Short mmCIF file of C-alpha atoms in Angstrom, two decimals:
data_model
loop_
_atom_site.label_atom_id
_atom_site.label_comp_id
_atom_site.label_asym_id
_atom_site.label_seq_id
_atom_site.Cartn_x
_atom_site.Cartn_y
_atom_site.Cartn_z
CA MET A 566 0.00 0.00 0.00
CA PRO A 567 1.45 3.44 -0.91
CA ALA A 568 2.65 5.48 2.11
CA ALA A 569 0.61 8.52 1.02
CA SER A 570 -2.68 6.60 1.33
CA ASN A 571 -1.88 4.85 4.62
CA PRO A 572 -2.46 7.09 7.68
CA ASN A 573 -0.43 4.72 9.90
CA ILE A 574 2.75 5.40 7.94
CA PHE A 575 4.39 8.67 8.99
CA THR A 576 6.64 10.98 7.02
CA VAL A 577 9.54 12.50 8.93
CA SER A 578 7.91 15.94 8.80
CA ARG A 579 4.61 14.61 10.13
CA LEU A 580 6.35 12.65 12.88
CA ASN A 581 8.29 15.73 14.09
CA SER A 582 5.14 17.85 13.96
CA GLU A 583 3.16 15.29 16.00
CA VAL A 584 5.95 14.96 18.58
CA ARG A 585 6.20 18.76 18.90
CA LEU A 586 2.46 19.07 19.53
CA LEU A 587 2.59 16.20 22.00
CA LEU A 588 5.41 17.82 23.98
CA GLU A 589 3.85 21.27 23.99
CA ASN A 590 0.30 20.19 24.84
CA GLU A 591 1.01 17.43 27.36
CA MET A 592 3.96 18.79 29.34
CA GLY A 593 3.02 22.47 29.55
CA ILE A 594 5.25 24.71 31.69
CA VAL A 595 8.24 23.16 33.49
CA TRP A 596 10.81 24.52 35.95
CA LEU A 597 14.37 23.34 35.46
CA VAL A 598 17.73 23.82 37.19
CA GLY A 599 20.93 23.34 35.24
CA GLU A 600 24.36 24.60 34.25
CA ILE A 601 24.75 26.84 31.19
CA SER A 602 27.14 25.74 28.40
CA ASN A 603 27.63 26.46 24.67
CA PHE A 604 26.02 29.90 25.08
CA SER A 605 25.46 31.74 21.78
CA ALA A 606 23.88 35.16 21.09
CA PRO A 607 23.65 35.83 17.31
CA ILE A 608 22.80 39.24 15.83
CA SER A 609 19.10 38.32 15.80
CA GLY A 610 19.05 38.93 19.58
CA HIS A 611 17.92 35.39 20.47
CA TRP A 612 19.91 33.21 22.88
CA TYR A 613 20.83 29.58 22.28
CA PHE A 614 22.54 27.46 24.90
CA THR A 615 22.59 24.06 26.61
CA LEU A 616 21.48 23.26 30.15
CA LYS A 617 23.27 20.29 31.67
CA ASP A 618 23.91 18.42 34.87
CA ALA A 619 26.38 15.65 35.64
CA ARG A 620 24.54 13.05 33.53
CA ALA A 621 22.49 14.75 30.81
CA GLN A 622 21.91 17.91 28.79
CA VAL A 623 19.13 19.61 26.81
CA LYS A 624 19.21 22.32 24.13
CA CYS A 625 17.48 25.62 24.91
CA ALA A 626 16.35 28.72 23.03
CA MET A 627 15.36 32.03 24.63
CA PHE A 628 13.95 34.57 22.20
CA LYS A 629 14.78 38.25 22.53
CA GLY A 630 11.27 39.19 23.66
CA ASN A 631 11.89 37.11 26.81
CA ASN A 632 15.63 37.50 27.36
CA ARG A 633 15.27 41.28 27.62
CA ARG A 634 13.72 40.72 31.05
CA VAL A 635 16.79 38.81 32.34
CA THR A 636 18.63 41.03 34.84
CA PHE A 637 22.03 39.31 34.60
CA LYS A 638 24.39 38.22 31.83
CA PRO A 639 24.36 34.42 31.41
CA GLN A 640 27.80 32.80 31.39
CA ALA A 641 29.10 29.29 30.79
CA GLY A 642 29.18 27.27 34.00
CA GLN A 643 26.48 29.36 35.73
CA GLN A 644 23.71 27.52 37.58
CA VAL A 645 20.28 28.92 36.72
CA LEU A 646 16.60 28.22 37.30
CA VAL A 647 14.46 28.51 34.17
CA LYS A 648 10.75 28.47 33.45
CA ALA A 649 10.17 26.91 30.05
CA ARG A 650 7.93 24.96 27.76
CA LEU A 651 8.98 21.82 25.94
CA SER A 652 9.11 21.86 22.16
CA LEU A 653 10.78 20.28 19.15
CA TYR A 654 12.73 22.07 16.43
CA GLU A 655 11.17 20.24 13.50
CA PRO A 656 13.80 20.88 10.71
CA ARG A 657 16.47 19.04 12.72
CA GLY A 658 14.29 16.94 15.01
CA ASP A 659 15.99 18.48 18.06
CA TYR A 660 14.16 18.24 21.38
CA GLN A 661 14.52 21.62 23.09
CA LEU A 662 13.24 24.01 25.74
CA ILE A 663 11.76 27.41 24.90
CA ILE A 664 12.76 29.56 27.89
CA ASP A 665 10.23 32.08 29.22
CA SER A 666 12.20 33.33 32.25
CA MET A 667 15.60 32.73 33.85
CA GLN A 668 17.20 33.66 37.14
CA PRO A 669 20.18 32.55 39.27
CA GLU A 670 19.51 29.24 40.98
CA GLY A 671 19.51 30.33 44.66
CA ASP A 672 16.86 33.07 44.69
CA GLY A 673 14.99 31.45 41.85
CA ARG A 674 14.65 28.10 43.62
CA LEU A 675 13.24 29.75 46.74
CA GLN A 676 10.80 31.80 44.67
CA GLN A 677 9.71 28.67 42.81
CA GLN A 678 9.15 26.80 46.07
CA PHE A 679 7.18 29.79 47.37
CA GLU A 680 4.91 29.82 44.29
CA GLU A 681 4.43 26.05 44.31
CA LEU A 682 3.45 25.94 48.01
CA LYS A 683 1.19 28.97 47.64
CA MET A 684 -0.68 27.38 44.74
CA ARG A 685 -1.00 24.05 46.53
CA LEU A 686 -2.27 25.53 49.79
CA ALA A 687 -4.60 27.84 47.91
CA GLY A 688 -5.98 24.82 46.09
CA GLU A 689 -6.64 23.17 49.46
CA GLY A 690 -8.59 26.23 50.61
CA LEU A 691 -6.20 27.38 53.36
CA PHE A 692 -6.34 30.93 52.05
CA ALA A 693 -10.13 31.04 51.73
CA GLN A 694 -11.77 34.00 53.42
CA THR A 695 -14.42 31.72 54.91
CA ASN A 696 -11.74 30.09 57.07
CA LYS A 697 -10.57 33.38 58.57
CA ARG A 698 -11.38 33.87 62.24
CA PRO A 699 -12.49 37.37 63.28
CA LEU A 700 -10.22 39.28 65.62
CA PRO A 701 -11.65 40.08 69.06
CA GLU A 702 -13.01 43.61 69.17
CA HIS A 703 -11.54 44.22 72.63
CA PRO A 704 -8.70 41.75 73.38
CA THR A 705 -8.05 41.03 77.07
CA ARG A 706 -4.58 39.50 76.53
CA VAL A 707 -2.25 39.54 73.51
CA GLY A 708 0.32 36.87 72.69
CA VAL A 709 3.49 37.70 70.75
CA ILE A 710 5.48 34.96 68.98
CA THR A 711 8.86 36.32 67.85
CA SER A 712 12.51 36.55 68.88
CA GLN A 713 12.96 37.90 72.38
CA THR A 714 15.99 39.91 71.22
CA GLY A 715 14.63 41.17 67.92
CA ALA A 716 13.62 44.74 67.10
CA ALA A 717 10.10 43.55 66.20
CA LEU A 718 9.30 42.68 69.84
CA PHE A 719 10.41 46.10 71.09
CA ASP A 720 8.39 47.85 68.36
CA ILE A 721 5.26 45.89 69.35
CA LEU A 722 5.75 46.61 73.06
CA ASP A 723 6.36 50.32 72.41
CA VAL A 724 3.11 50.64 70.41
CA LEU A 725 1.06 48.71 72.99
CA LYS A 726 2.51 50.77 75.83
CA ARG A 727 1.68 53.99 74.01
CA ARG A 728 -1.83 53.04 72.90
CA ASP A 729 -3.10 50.72 75.65
CA PRO A 730 -0.72 50.34 78.63
CA SER A 731 -3.23 48.21 80.54
CA LEU A 732 -3.36 45.47 77.91
CA PRO A 733 -1.50 42.34 79.18
CA VAL A 734 1.10 40.80 76.85
CA VAL A 735 2.38 37.21 76.86
CA ILE A 736 5.65 36.60 74.97
CA TYR A 737 6.38 33.20 73.42
CA PRO A 738 10.07 33.53 72.44
CA THR A 739 11.26 31.55 69.43
CA MET A 740 13.79 31.49 66.63
CA VAL A 741 12.63 33.43 63.55
CA GLN A 742 15.53 32.72 61.19
CA GLY A 743 17.77 29.83 60.20
CA GLU A 744 17.57 26.08 60.29
CA GLY A 745 14.90 24.72 62.62
CA ALA A 746 13.16 28.10 62.99
CA ALA A 747 9.96 26.90 61.28
CA ILE A 748 9.58 24.02 63.74
CA ARG A 749 10.19 26.37 66.68
CA ILE A 750 7.54 28.82 65.41
CA ALA A 751 5.02 26.00 64.98
CA GLN A 752 5.80 24.75 68.48
CA ALA A 753 5.27 28.25 69.92
CA ILE A 754 1.87 28.52 68.20
CA GLY A 755 0.97 25.09 69.58
CA THR A 756 2.05 26.13 73.09
CA ALA A 757 -0.10 29.27 72.93
CA ASN A 758 -3.11 27.19 71.86
CA ASP A 759 -2.50 24.63 74.61
CA ARG A 760 -2.34 27.34 77.28
CA ASN A 761 -5.32 29.21 75.79
CA GLU A 762 -4.42 32.32 77.73
CA CYS A 763 -4.61 34.89 74.90
CA ASP A 764 -7.40 36.30 72.73
CA VAL A 765 -5.13 36.98 69.72
CA LEU A 766 -1.59 36.08 68.61
CA ILE A 767 0.92 38.24 66.74
CA VAL A 768 3.39 36.08 64.80
CA GLY A 769 6.24 37.86 63.06
CA ARG A 770 9.66 39.44 62.90
CA GLY A 771 11.47 42.39 61.27
CA GLY A 772 12.41 42.70 57.61
CA GLY A 773 15.06 40.74 55.74
CA SER A 774 15.87 38.90 52.55
CA LEU A 775 13.71 36.13 51.12
CA GLU A 776 16.10 33.61 52.65
CA ASP A 777 15.92 35.36 56.05
CA LEU A 778 12.12 35.24 56.05
CA TRP A 779 11.93 31.72 54.64
CA CYS A 780 10.82 30.02 57.87
CA PHE A 781 7.48 31.85 57.48
CA ASN A 782 7.14 30.21 54.04
CA GLU A 783 7.46 26.68 55.41
CA GLU A 784 4.45 24.37 55.13
CA ILE A 785 4.57 23.38 58.80
CA VAL A 786 4.11 27.03 59.86
CA ALA A 787 1.29 27.54 57.37
CA ARG A 788 -0.64 24.48 58.52
CA THR A 789 -0.09 25.29 62.20
CA ILE A 790 -1.47 28.81 61.68
CA ALA A 791 -4.47 27.37 59.81
CA ALA A 792 -5.14 24.90 62.66
CA SER A 793 -4.82 27.49 65.43
CA GLN A 794 -7.94 28.09 67.56
CA ILE A 795 -6.67 31.54 68.48
CA PRO A 796 -6.89 34.24 65.78
CA ILE A 797 -3.44 35.03 64.39
CA ILE A 798 -2.08 38.24 62.91
CA SER A 799 0.89 37.75 60.59
CA ALA A 800 3.41 40.59 60.94
CA VAL A 801 6.46 39.49 58.98
CA GLY A 802 8.99 41.97 57.61
CA HIS A 803 8.12 45.23 55.94
CA GLU A 804 5.03 46.11 53.95
CA ILE A 805 6.61 44.92 50.69
CA ASP A 806 7.47 41.49 52.16
CA VAL A 807 4.86 38.79 51.51
CA THR A 808 5.02 35.29 53.02
CA ILE A 809 2.83 32.19 53.03
CA ALA A 810 2.01 32.98 56.67
CA ASP A 811 0.39 36.24 55.51
CA PHE A 812 -2.06 34.33 53.29
CA VAL A 813 -2.97 31.73 55.93
CA ALA A 814 -3.25 34.06 58.92
CA ASP A 815 -6.57 35.58 59.92
CA MET A 816 -5.09 39.04 59.38
CA ARG A 817 -1.95 40.39 57.76
CA ALA A 818 -0.24 43.43 59.21
CA PRO A 819 2.29 45.24 57.02
CA THR A 820 4.74 45.57 59.97
CA PRO A 821 4.98 44.35 63.58
CA SER A 822 4.11 47.88 64.77
CA ALA A 823 0.98 47.84 62.62
CA ALA A 824 -0.03 44.52 64.19
CA ALA A 825 0.27 46.06 67.65
CA GLU A 826 -1.96 48.91 66.54
CA LEU A 827 -4.57 46.41 65.28
CA VAL A 828 -4.94 44.74 68.69
CA SER A 829 -4.71 47.86 70.85
CA ARG A 830 -7.52 50.32 71.65
CA ASP A 831 -7.49 54.09 71.50
CA ASN A 832 -9.87 56.85 70.56
CA SER A 833 -9.69 55.88 66.98
CA HIS A 834 -10.79 52.25 67.46
CA LYS A 835 -13.68 52.75 65.04
CA THR A 836 -11.22 53.77 62.39
CA GLN A 837 -9.23 50.72 63.35
CA ASN A 838 -12.23 48.49 62.72
CA VAL A 839 -12.62 50.05 59.32
CA GLN A 840 -8.92 49.45 58.66
CA VAL A 841 -9.31 45.84 59.70
CA ARG A 842 -12.10 45.40 57.22
CA VAL A 843 -10.07 47.22 54.57
CA ASN A 844 -7.15 44.89 55.22
CA LYS A 845 -9.44 41.89 54.95
CA LEU A 846 -10.83 43.25 51.72
CA PHE A 847 -7.32 43.97 50.51
CA ASN A 848 -6.13 40.46 51.34
CA ALA A 849 -9.18 38.88 49.76
CA SER A 850 -8.82 41.06 46.66
CA LYS A 851 -5.11 40.33 46.48
CA LEU A 852 -5.70 36.59 46.72
CA TYR A 853 -8.49 36.83 44.13
CA PHE A 854 -6.32 38.81 41.75
CA GLN A 855 -3.43 36.36 42.21
CA GLN A 856 -5.70 33.46 41.40
CA GLN A 857 -7.07 35.30 38.38
CA ARG A 858 -3.53 36.13 37.34
CA GLN A 859 -2.57 32.45 37.44
CA THR A 860 -5.63 31.64 35.34
CA LEU A 861 -4.71 34.42 32.91
CA ILE A 862 -1.13 33.14 32.64
CA HIS A 863 -2.42 29.65 31.91
CA LEU A 864 -4.75 30.99 29.22
CA MET A 865 -1.97 33.15 27.79
CA HIS A 866 0.27 30.09 27.47
CA ARG A 867 -2.50 28.25 25.67
CA LEU A 868 -3.03 31.26 23.39
CA GLU A 869 0.70 31.59 22.84
CA LYS A 870 0.86 28.11 21.39
CA GLN A 871 -1.66 29.17 18.75
CA HIS A 872 -0.34 32.72 18.31
CA PRO A 873 1.44 33.74 15.07
CA SER A 874 4.37 34.92 17.15
CA TYR A 875 5.10 31.31 18.01
CA GLN A 876 5.49 30.55 14.31
CA LEU A 877 7.68 33.63 13.99
CA GLU A 878 9.85 32.38 16.85
CA ARG A 879 10.29 29.02 15.17
CA GLN A 880 11.00 30.64 11.82
CA SER A 881 13.43 33.05 13.47
CA GLN A 882 15.25 30.14 15.07
CA GLN A 883 15.31 28.38 11.71
CA LEU A 884 16.68 31.56 10.12
CA ASP A 885 19.49 31.67 12.68
CA ASP A 886 20.24 28.03 11.96
CA LEU A 887 20.31 28.65 8.19
CA GLU A 888 22.55 31.69 8.75
CA ARG A 889 25.07 29.59 10.66
CA ARG A 890 24.98 26.92 7.94
CA LEU A 891 25.48 29.60 5.25
CA GLN A 892 28.46 31.04 7.10
CA ARG A 893 30.05 27.60 7.38
CA ALA A 894 29.36 26.90 3.68
CA MET A 895 30.87 30.24 2.66
CA GLN A 896 33.97 29.61 4.77
CA GLN A 897 34.40 26.16 3.24
CA TYR A 898 33.86 27.56 -0.29
CA VAL A 899 36.47 30.31 0.29
CA LEU A 900 38.95 27.74 1.62
CA ARG A 901 38.39 25.50 -1.41
CA GLN A 902 38.88 28.43 -3.81
CA TYR A 903 41.98 29.48 -1.92
CA ASP A 904 43.41 25.95 -2.21
CA ALA A 905 42.57 25.89 -5.95
CA VAL A 906 44.37 29.23 -6.48
CA GLU A 907 47.41 27.95 -4.61
CA ARG A 908 47.48 24.79 -6.74
CA LYS A 909 47.21 26.82 -9.97
CA GLN A 910 49.93 29.19 -8.79
CA TYR A 911 52.15 26.21 -8.09
CA ARG A 912 51.44 24.72 -11.52
CA LEU A 913 52.09 28.12 -13.14
CA GLN A 914 55.39 28.38 -11.31
CA GLN A 915 56.28 24.88 -12.48
CA ALA A 916 55.46 25.82 -16.13
CA SER A 917 57.13 29.28 -16.00
CA PRO A 918 59.73 29.94 -18.83
CA THR A 919 62.10 31.33 -16.23
CA ARG A 920 61.91 28.10 -14.27
CA VAL A 921 62.30 26.04 -17.48
CA ILE A 922 65.37 28.11 -18.47
CA GLN A 923 66.78 27.70 -14.98
CA GLN A 924 66.23 23.94 -15.13
CA GLN A 925 67.72 23.64 -18.66
CA THR A 926 70.66 25.90 -17.69
CA HIS A 927 71.26 23.68 -14.72
CA GLN A 928 70.98 20.57 -16.92
CA LEU A 929 73.38 22.15 -19.49
CA THR A 930 75.88 22.94 -16.75
CA GLN A 931 75.63 19.37 -15.49
CA SER A 932 76.02 18.03 -19.07
CA GLN A 933 79.08 20.24 -19.68
CA GLN A 934 80.58 19.06 -16.44
CA LYS A 935 79.87 15.46 -17.36
CA LEU A 936 81.38 16.01 -20.90
CA ILE A 937 84.56 17.56 -19.47
CA GLU A 938 84.89 14.73 -16.99
CA ALA A 939 84.24 12.17 -19.76
CA MET A 940 86.89 13.86 -22.04
CA LYS A 941 89.38 13.85 -19.19
CA ARG A 942 88.72 10.18 -18.55
CA ARG A 943 88.99 9.44 -22.32
CA MET A 944 92.32 11.33 -22.60
CA LEU A 945 93.71 9.54 -19.58
CA LEU A 946 92.60 6.22 -21.05
CA SER A 947 94.11 7.13 -24.46
CA ARG A 948 97.37 8.23 -22.88
CA HIS A 949 97.50 5.01 -20.95
CA LYS A 950 96.85 2.97 -24.12
CA LEU A 951 99.48 5.03 -26.02
CA ALA A 952 101.99 4.43 -23.26
CA LEU A 953 101.27 0.69 -23.41
CA ALA A 954 101.54 0.67 -27.23
CA ALA A 955 104.78 2.67 -27.16
CA GLU A 956 106.15 0.26 -24.64
CA LYS A 957 105.18 -2.68 -26.82
CA LEU A 958 106.56 -0.92 -29.94
CA ASP A 959 109.75 -0.11 -28.17
CA THR A 960 110.07 -3.79 -27.27
CA VAL A 961 110.01 -4.88 -30.96
CA SER A 962 111.70 -1.77 -32.42
CA PRO A 963 114.99 -2.27 -34.35
CA LEU A 964 116.40 0.61 -32.41
CA ALA A 965 116.23 -1.46 -29.27
CA THR A 966 118.23 -4.16 -31.08
CA LEU A 967 120.75 -1.56 -32.21
CA LYS A 968 121.20 -0.42 -28.63
CA ARG A 969 122.35 -3.90 -27.74
CA GLY A 970 125.26 -3.63 -30.25
CA TYR A 971 123.60 -4.84 -33.42
CA SER A 972 123.46 -2.89 -36.71
CA ILE A 973 121.36 -2.81 -39.87
CA THR A 974 122.88 -2.54 -43.30
CA GLN A 975 120.91 -1.21 -46.24
CA LEU A 976 121.49 -0.36 -49.84
CA GLU A 977 121.04 3.23 -50.89
CA SER A 978 117.59 2.21 -52.03
CA GLY A 979 116.76 1.33 -48.45
CA GLU A 980 116.66 -2.40 -49.01
CA VAL A 981 117.91 -4.28 -46.02
CA ILE A 982 120.74 -6.64 -46.77
CA THR A 983 120.08 -10.08 -45.39
CA GLU A 984 122.12 -12.12 -48.01
CA GLN A 985 125.55 -11.70 -49.55
CA GLU A 986 124.20 -12.11 -53.03
CA GLN A 987 122.30 -8.80 -52.67
CA VAL A 988 125.61 -6.85 -52.73
CA GLN A 989 127.68 -6.02 -55.78
CA THR A 990 131.16 -4.49 -55.99
CA GLY A 991 130.91 -0.74 -55.88
CA ASP A 992 127.57 -0.65 -54.08
CA VAL A 993 127.23 1.98 -51.39
CA LEU A 994 126.15 0.50 -48.12
CA ILE A 995 124.58 2.37 -45.25
CA THR A 996 124.99 0.76 -41.82
CA ARG A 997 122.81 1.95 -39.02
CA VAL A 998 124.08 1.62 -35.47
CA ALA A 999 122.53 2.65 -32.18
CA LYS A 1000 123.82 6.18 -32.60
CA GLY A 1001 124.16 7.33 -36.11
CA LYS A 1002 125.11 5.52 -39.41
CA VAL A 1003 128.20 4.48 -41.28
CA THR A 1004 128.50 4.73 -45.11
CA SER A 1005 130.82 2.31 -46.90
CA ILE A 1006 131.63 1.10 -50.48
CA VAL A 1007 131.84 -2.58 -51.41
CA GLN A 1008 135.25 -3.46 -53.00
#
C-alpha cells in the first residue's frame, strides 16, 4: 500500500510535527535547574545554549522578547533556574526548551518553592476568606510569637505601651531565622493554643531577605497557623514582604508595629475596625487577583501556542540556523577556492619559462661538467693505451736491437741486406748503429 494513502505510515515531517504538539500540549510549563554551556547570542538577539547536569543535557532557546527581562548576563558554568515549555525544532528533530524566564539558581529556587506551596495551599482552601477567624473587638490579653531579642518585639511593646498600657502581653520567644526556625515557630503557636491564655496572637519578625524570612514560608508554619484556635495576625517583615504565613493568617499586618496597633484600643478604634475590614478586603482582593492572574497566565500560554508569534519564533530560530549553515558553507567555499588558487599558482610556477630556463641551464651545466669529466677520462685512457703501445713498440723496435750492439745494413735504395748475393762491388752501403750511421763502399 502506498505510504501517502496509509495514515499509519508517517513521514519524517509529520512525525516531528506530531511529537512537537505532544510535547507542547502534554507537558506544559516546566521549571528546570541546570548549568549553562555552549552559550550563543547571534545578531538576531535570540539566545541559544545548553542546560546540563552531571549526567544529561538539553538544548534551549530564549527569544529576545523574553531574554530582555533577564537582569544578569548568562555565562558558561552558571547555575540557573528557568521556566520553560517543551518543544521540538522540526527541521532538525531536536528536542529543546523554549525559555520564558531565567534567574540565578539560589533566589529562583526559593521563589519557585514559594509559588508552588502557595498554589498548593490555595488549592486546598487554606487561604479562603471563609476560614478566617475574626479578631476580638476588645482583646483582654495579647500573645506575641517572635525573637525575644529582635527589634520587632520592642516595636510591638512600644506601640502597645503607648496606645493601651493596661493590655497584658504574653511573649512566646522563638527562633525566627535559620535552620529549625519553622519548627520552633510552629511549636510556639501550639504552646499558645495549649495554654489558651490569649485572645489573639501576633506572629512575626522584622524585615530581611527572602532567605531570612523563609521560615514563614514553610508548610509546617502555614498548617499550624491554619489549625490554630486563636486568631493570628501575621506581621512578617516590611510592607513589601509577603510570606505564606500572611495568606494563611486571619489578618496580615504590614509591619509588627501595625499589628500592635490592630490589637490595641485608642480613641480611633472605630477607624481601626474600618482598617481591619479594609485589610481583609485587601487580602481577599489580592488573593483573588493572584488566582485570576494564574488563570490568565495559563490561558496566555494556551493562546501563545496558537499565536502567530510562536510561528515567527520558530522561523526566526530556523533563520538563525540557516545563517550559521550559510556562514560555514561560505567559509568552506572560500577555503576550497583558496586551495585551488594555490594549486594553480604552483602549476604556473612549475610551467614558467624562467623556471624552465633555470632547469635547462642547470641541466646544461651538469652536461658540460659530465662532458669535461668524460673527455678527461677518455684522454687519460688514451694516454694510458698510447703508453702501453709505445712500450710494446719499443720492445720490438729495431732501435732497441741496435742499442744492444747490433746494426742494420741497407742499400742506398733502403733495401735491407740479409744475403751476400744482394751486394755487388761498388755498391754503397749504409749501416745503421745505435747512434748514427756508417757509409761504406763494397770493394
